[in-house]
CSV table of C-alpha atoms in Angstrom, one decimal:
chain,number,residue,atom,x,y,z
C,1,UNK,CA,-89.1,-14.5,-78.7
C,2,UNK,CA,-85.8,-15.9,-79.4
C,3,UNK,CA,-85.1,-20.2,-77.8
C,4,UNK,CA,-82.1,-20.0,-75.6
C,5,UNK,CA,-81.1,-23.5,-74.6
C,6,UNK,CA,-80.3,-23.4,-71.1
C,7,UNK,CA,-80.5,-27.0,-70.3
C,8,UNK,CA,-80.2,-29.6,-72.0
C,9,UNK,CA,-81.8,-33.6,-70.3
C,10,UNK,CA,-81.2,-36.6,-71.8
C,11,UNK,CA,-82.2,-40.4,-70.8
C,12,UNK,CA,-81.9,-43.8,-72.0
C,13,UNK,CA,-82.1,-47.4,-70.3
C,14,UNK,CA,-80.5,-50.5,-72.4
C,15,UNK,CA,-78.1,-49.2,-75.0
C,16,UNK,CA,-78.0,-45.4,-73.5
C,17,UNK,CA,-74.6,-45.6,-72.0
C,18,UNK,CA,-73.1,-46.5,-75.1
C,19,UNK,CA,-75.2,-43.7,-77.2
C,20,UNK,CA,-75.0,-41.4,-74.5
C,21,UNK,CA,-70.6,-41.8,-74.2
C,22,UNK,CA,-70.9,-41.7,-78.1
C,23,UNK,CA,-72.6,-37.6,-78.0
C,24,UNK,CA,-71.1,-36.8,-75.4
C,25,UNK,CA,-67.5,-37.4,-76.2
C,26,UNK,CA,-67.2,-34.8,-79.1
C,27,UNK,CA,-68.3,-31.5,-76.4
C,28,UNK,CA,-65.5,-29.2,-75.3
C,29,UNK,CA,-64.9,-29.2,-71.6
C,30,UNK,CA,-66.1,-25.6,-71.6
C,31,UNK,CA,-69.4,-26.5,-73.1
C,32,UNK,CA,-71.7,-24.1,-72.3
C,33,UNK,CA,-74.7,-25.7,-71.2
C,34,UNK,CA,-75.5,-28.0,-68.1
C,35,UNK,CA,-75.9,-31.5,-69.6
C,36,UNK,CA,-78.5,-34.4,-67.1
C,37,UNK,CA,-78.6,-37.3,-67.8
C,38,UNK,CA,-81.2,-40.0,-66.6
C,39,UNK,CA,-80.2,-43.5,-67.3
C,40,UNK,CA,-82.1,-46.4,-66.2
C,41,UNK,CA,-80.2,-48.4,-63.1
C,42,UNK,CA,-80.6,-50.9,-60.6
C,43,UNK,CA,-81.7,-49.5,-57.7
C,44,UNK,CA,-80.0,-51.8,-55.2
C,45,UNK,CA,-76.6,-51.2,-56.7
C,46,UNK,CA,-74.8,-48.0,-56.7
C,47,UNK,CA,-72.7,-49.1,-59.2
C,48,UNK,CA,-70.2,-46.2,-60.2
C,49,UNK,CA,-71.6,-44.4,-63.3
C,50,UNK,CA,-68.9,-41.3,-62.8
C,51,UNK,CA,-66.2,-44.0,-63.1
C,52,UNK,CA,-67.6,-45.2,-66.5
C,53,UNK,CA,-67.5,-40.9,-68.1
C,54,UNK,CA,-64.8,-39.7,-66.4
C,55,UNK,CA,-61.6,-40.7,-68.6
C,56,UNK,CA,-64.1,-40.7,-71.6
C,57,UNK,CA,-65.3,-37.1,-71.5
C,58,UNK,CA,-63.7,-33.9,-71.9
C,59,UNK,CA,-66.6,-32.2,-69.8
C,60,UNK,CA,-67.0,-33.4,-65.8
C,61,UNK,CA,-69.1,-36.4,-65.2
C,62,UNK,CA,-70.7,-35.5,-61.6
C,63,UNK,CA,-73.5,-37.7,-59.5
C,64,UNK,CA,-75.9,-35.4,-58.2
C,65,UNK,CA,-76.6,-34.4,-55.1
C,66,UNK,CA,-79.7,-32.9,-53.2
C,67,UNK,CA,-79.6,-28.8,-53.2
C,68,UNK,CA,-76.6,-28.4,-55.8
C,69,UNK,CA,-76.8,-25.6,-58.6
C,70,UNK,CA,-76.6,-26.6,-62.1
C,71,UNK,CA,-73.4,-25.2,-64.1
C,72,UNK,CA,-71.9,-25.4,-67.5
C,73,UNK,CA,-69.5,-27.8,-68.2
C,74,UNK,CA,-70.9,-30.6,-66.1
C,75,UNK,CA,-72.9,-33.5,-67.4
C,76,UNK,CA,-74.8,-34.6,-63.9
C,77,UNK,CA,-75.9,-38.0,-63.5
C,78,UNK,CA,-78.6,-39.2,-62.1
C,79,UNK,CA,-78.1,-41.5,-58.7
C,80,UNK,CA,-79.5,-45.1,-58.4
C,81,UNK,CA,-82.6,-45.7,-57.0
C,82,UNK,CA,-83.5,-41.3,-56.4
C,83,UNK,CA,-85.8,-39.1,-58.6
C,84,UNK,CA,-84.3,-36.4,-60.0
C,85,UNK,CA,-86.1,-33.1,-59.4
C,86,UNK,CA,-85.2,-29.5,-60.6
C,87,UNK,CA,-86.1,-26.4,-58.3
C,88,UNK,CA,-86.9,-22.8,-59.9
C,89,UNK,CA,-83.7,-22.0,-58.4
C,90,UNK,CA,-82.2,-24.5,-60.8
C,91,UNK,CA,-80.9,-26.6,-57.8
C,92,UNK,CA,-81.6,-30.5,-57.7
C,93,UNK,CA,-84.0,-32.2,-55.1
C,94,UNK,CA,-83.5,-36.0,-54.8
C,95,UNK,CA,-87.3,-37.9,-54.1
C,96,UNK,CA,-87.8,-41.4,-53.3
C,97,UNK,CA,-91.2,-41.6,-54.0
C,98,UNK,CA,-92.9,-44.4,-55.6
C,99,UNK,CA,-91.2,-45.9,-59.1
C,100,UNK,CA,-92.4,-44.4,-62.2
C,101,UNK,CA,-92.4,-46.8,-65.3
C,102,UNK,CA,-91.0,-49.5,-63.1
C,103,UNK,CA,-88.1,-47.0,-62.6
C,104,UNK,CA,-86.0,-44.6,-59.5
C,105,UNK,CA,-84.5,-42.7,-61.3
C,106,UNK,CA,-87.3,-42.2,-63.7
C,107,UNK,CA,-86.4,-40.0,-67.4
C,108,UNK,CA,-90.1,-38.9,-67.2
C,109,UNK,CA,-89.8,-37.6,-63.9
C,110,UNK,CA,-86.9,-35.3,-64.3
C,111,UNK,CA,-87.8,-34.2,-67.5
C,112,UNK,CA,-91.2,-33.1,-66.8
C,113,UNK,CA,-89.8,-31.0,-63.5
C,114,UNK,CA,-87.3,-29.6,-65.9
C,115,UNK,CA,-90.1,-28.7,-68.6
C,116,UNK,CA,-92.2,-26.9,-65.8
C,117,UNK,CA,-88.7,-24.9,-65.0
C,118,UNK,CA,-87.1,-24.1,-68.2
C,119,UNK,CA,-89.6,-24.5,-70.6
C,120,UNK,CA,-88.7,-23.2,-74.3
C,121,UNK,CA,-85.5,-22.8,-73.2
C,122,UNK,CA,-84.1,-26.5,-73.1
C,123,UNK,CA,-83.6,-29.3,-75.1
C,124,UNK,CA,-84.7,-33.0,-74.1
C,125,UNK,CA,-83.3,-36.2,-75.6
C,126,UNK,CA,-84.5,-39.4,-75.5
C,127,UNK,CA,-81.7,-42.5,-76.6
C,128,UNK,CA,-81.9,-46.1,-76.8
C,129,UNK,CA,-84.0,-47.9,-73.9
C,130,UNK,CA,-86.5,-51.1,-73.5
C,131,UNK,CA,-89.2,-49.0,-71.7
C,132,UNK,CA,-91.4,-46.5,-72.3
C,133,UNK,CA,-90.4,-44.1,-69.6
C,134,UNK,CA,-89.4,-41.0,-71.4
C,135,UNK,CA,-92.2,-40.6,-73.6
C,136,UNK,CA,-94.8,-38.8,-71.5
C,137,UNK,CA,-91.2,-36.2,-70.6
C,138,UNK,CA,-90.6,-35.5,-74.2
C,139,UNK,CA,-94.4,-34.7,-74.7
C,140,UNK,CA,-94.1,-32.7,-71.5
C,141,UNK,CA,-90.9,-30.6,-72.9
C,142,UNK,CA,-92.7,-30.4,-76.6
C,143,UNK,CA,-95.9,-28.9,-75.0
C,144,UNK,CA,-93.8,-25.9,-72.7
C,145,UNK,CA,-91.9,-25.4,-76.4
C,146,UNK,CA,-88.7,-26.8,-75.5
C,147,UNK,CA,-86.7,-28.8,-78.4
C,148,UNK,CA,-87.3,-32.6,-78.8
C,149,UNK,CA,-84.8,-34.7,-80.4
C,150,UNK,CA,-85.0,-38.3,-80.1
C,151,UNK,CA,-82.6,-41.5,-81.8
C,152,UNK,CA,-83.2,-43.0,-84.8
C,153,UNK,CA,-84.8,-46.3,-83.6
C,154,UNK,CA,-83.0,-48.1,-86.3
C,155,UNK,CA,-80.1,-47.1,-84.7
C,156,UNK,CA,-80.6,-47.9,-80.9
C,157,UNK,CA,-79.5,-51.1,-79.6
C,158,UNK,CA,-83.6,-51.2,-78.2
C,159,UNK,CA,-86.0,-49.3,-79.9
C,160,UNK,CA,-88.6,-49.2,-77.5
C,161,UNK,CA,-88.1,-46.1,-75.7
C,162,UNK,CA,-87.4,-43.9,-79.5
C,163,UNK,CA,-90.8,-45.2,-81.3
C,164,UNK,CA,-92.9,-44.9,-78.1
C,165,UNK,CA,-91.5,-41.1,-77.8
C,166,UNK,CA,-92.0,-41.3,-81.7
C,167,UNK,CA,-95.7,-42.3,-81.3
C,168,UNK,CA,-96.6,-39.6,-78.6
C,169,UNK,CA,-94.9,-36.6,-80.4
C,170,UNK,CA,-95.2,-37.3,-84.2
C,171,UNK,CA,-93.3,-33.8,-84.8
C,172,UNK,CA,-90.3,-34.8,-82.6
C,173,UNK,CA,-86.9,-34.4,-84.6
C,174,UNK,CA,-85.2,-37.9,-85.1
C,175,UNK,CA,-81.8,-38.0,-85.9
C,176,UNK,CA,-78.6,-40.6,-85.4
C,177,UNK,CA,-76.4,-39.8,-82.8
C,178,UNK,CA,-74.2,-38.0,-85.0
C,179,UNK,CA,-76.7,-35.6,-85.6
C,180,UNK,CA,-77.7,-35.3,-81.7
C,181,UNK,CA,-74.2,-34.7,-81.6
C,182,UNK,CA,-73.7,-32.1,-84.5
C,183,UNK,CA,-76.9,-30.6,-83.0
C,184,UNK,CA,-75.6,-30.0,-79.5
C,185,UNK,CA,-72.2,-28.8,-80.8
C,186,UNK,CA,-74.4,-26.1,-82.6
C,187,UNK,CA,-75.6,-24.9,-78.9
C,188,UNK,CA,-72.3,-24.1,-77.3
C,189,UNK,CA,-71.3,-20.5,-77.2
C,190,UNK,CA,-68.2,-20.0,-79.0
């Protein structure tokens, strides 16, 4: 059977702004799958993430919010200091449970619920970052079939985060973010 890509997650801590706004700016405003992305942030500081996207994106940067629906178009953050949760009605639950890799919002958190959800059909990306938190999510998306692409760690401003995911699932594809870019250009129904 055929991999649709319904979903696409993508986290990073130091340096994943920057890699993230540099992907991201190149998608159509129409893009046709729901983008989340998990950046590491301080929890005691809201900080305004949406502000940082919005007059850099052609696709709307949205903080999520418990029990709202995943659409195209959107690129959902993830809020300081909540998990990030997917239901199998592909709605968002927000959990304050304990930190995961020193981390609320934690990448492997959302992108192990959104493994058990979607499966095959999603793509998880792991960017630049000074933890490992991420890894054990890519594995998670790898093993349900989904497609794994993480950033060259020459490239990131921190390579910690793309050679721990690197170590844990040898067969993930690496590429610059040009190529993370190219690559999720080639998903988008034309």
């Amino acid at each position: 059977m055929e991999k649709v890509t319904q979903l696409i997650v993508m986290g990073g801590s130091w340096g994943g702004i920057q890699a993230s706004l540099h992907i991201l700016k190149a998608l159509p405003a129409n893009y046709s799958v729901p983008i989340i992305l998990v950046l590491h942030r301080l929890r005691n500081n809201d900080g305004n993430l949406e502000s940082v996207f919005k007059n850099k994106l052609a696709l709307v940067p949205h903080e999520i919010e418990e029990k709202e629906r995943l659409q195209p178009g959107y690129v959902y953050l993830a809020p300081a200091n909540y998990h990030v949760l997917l239901e199998k009605d592909h709605t968002f639950s927000l959990d304050v449970s304990d930190l995961e890799n020193y981390s609320r919002p934690s990448i492997d958190v959302t992108f192990t619920s959104a493994a058990d959800i979607f499966g095959k059909n999603m793509t998880g990306i792991l960017l630049s970052g000074a933890s490992k938190d991420g890894s054990s999510g890519i594995k998670s998306i790898y093993e349900k079939g989904g497609n794994v692409l993480v950033q060259d760690p020459s490239e990131a401003e921190v390579n910690t985060m793309p050679l721990s995911a690197i170590q844990l699932v040898p067969s993930c594809t690496v590429l610059n973010l040009a190529g993370i870019q190219d690559y999720l250009l080639s998903l988008h129904d034309h």
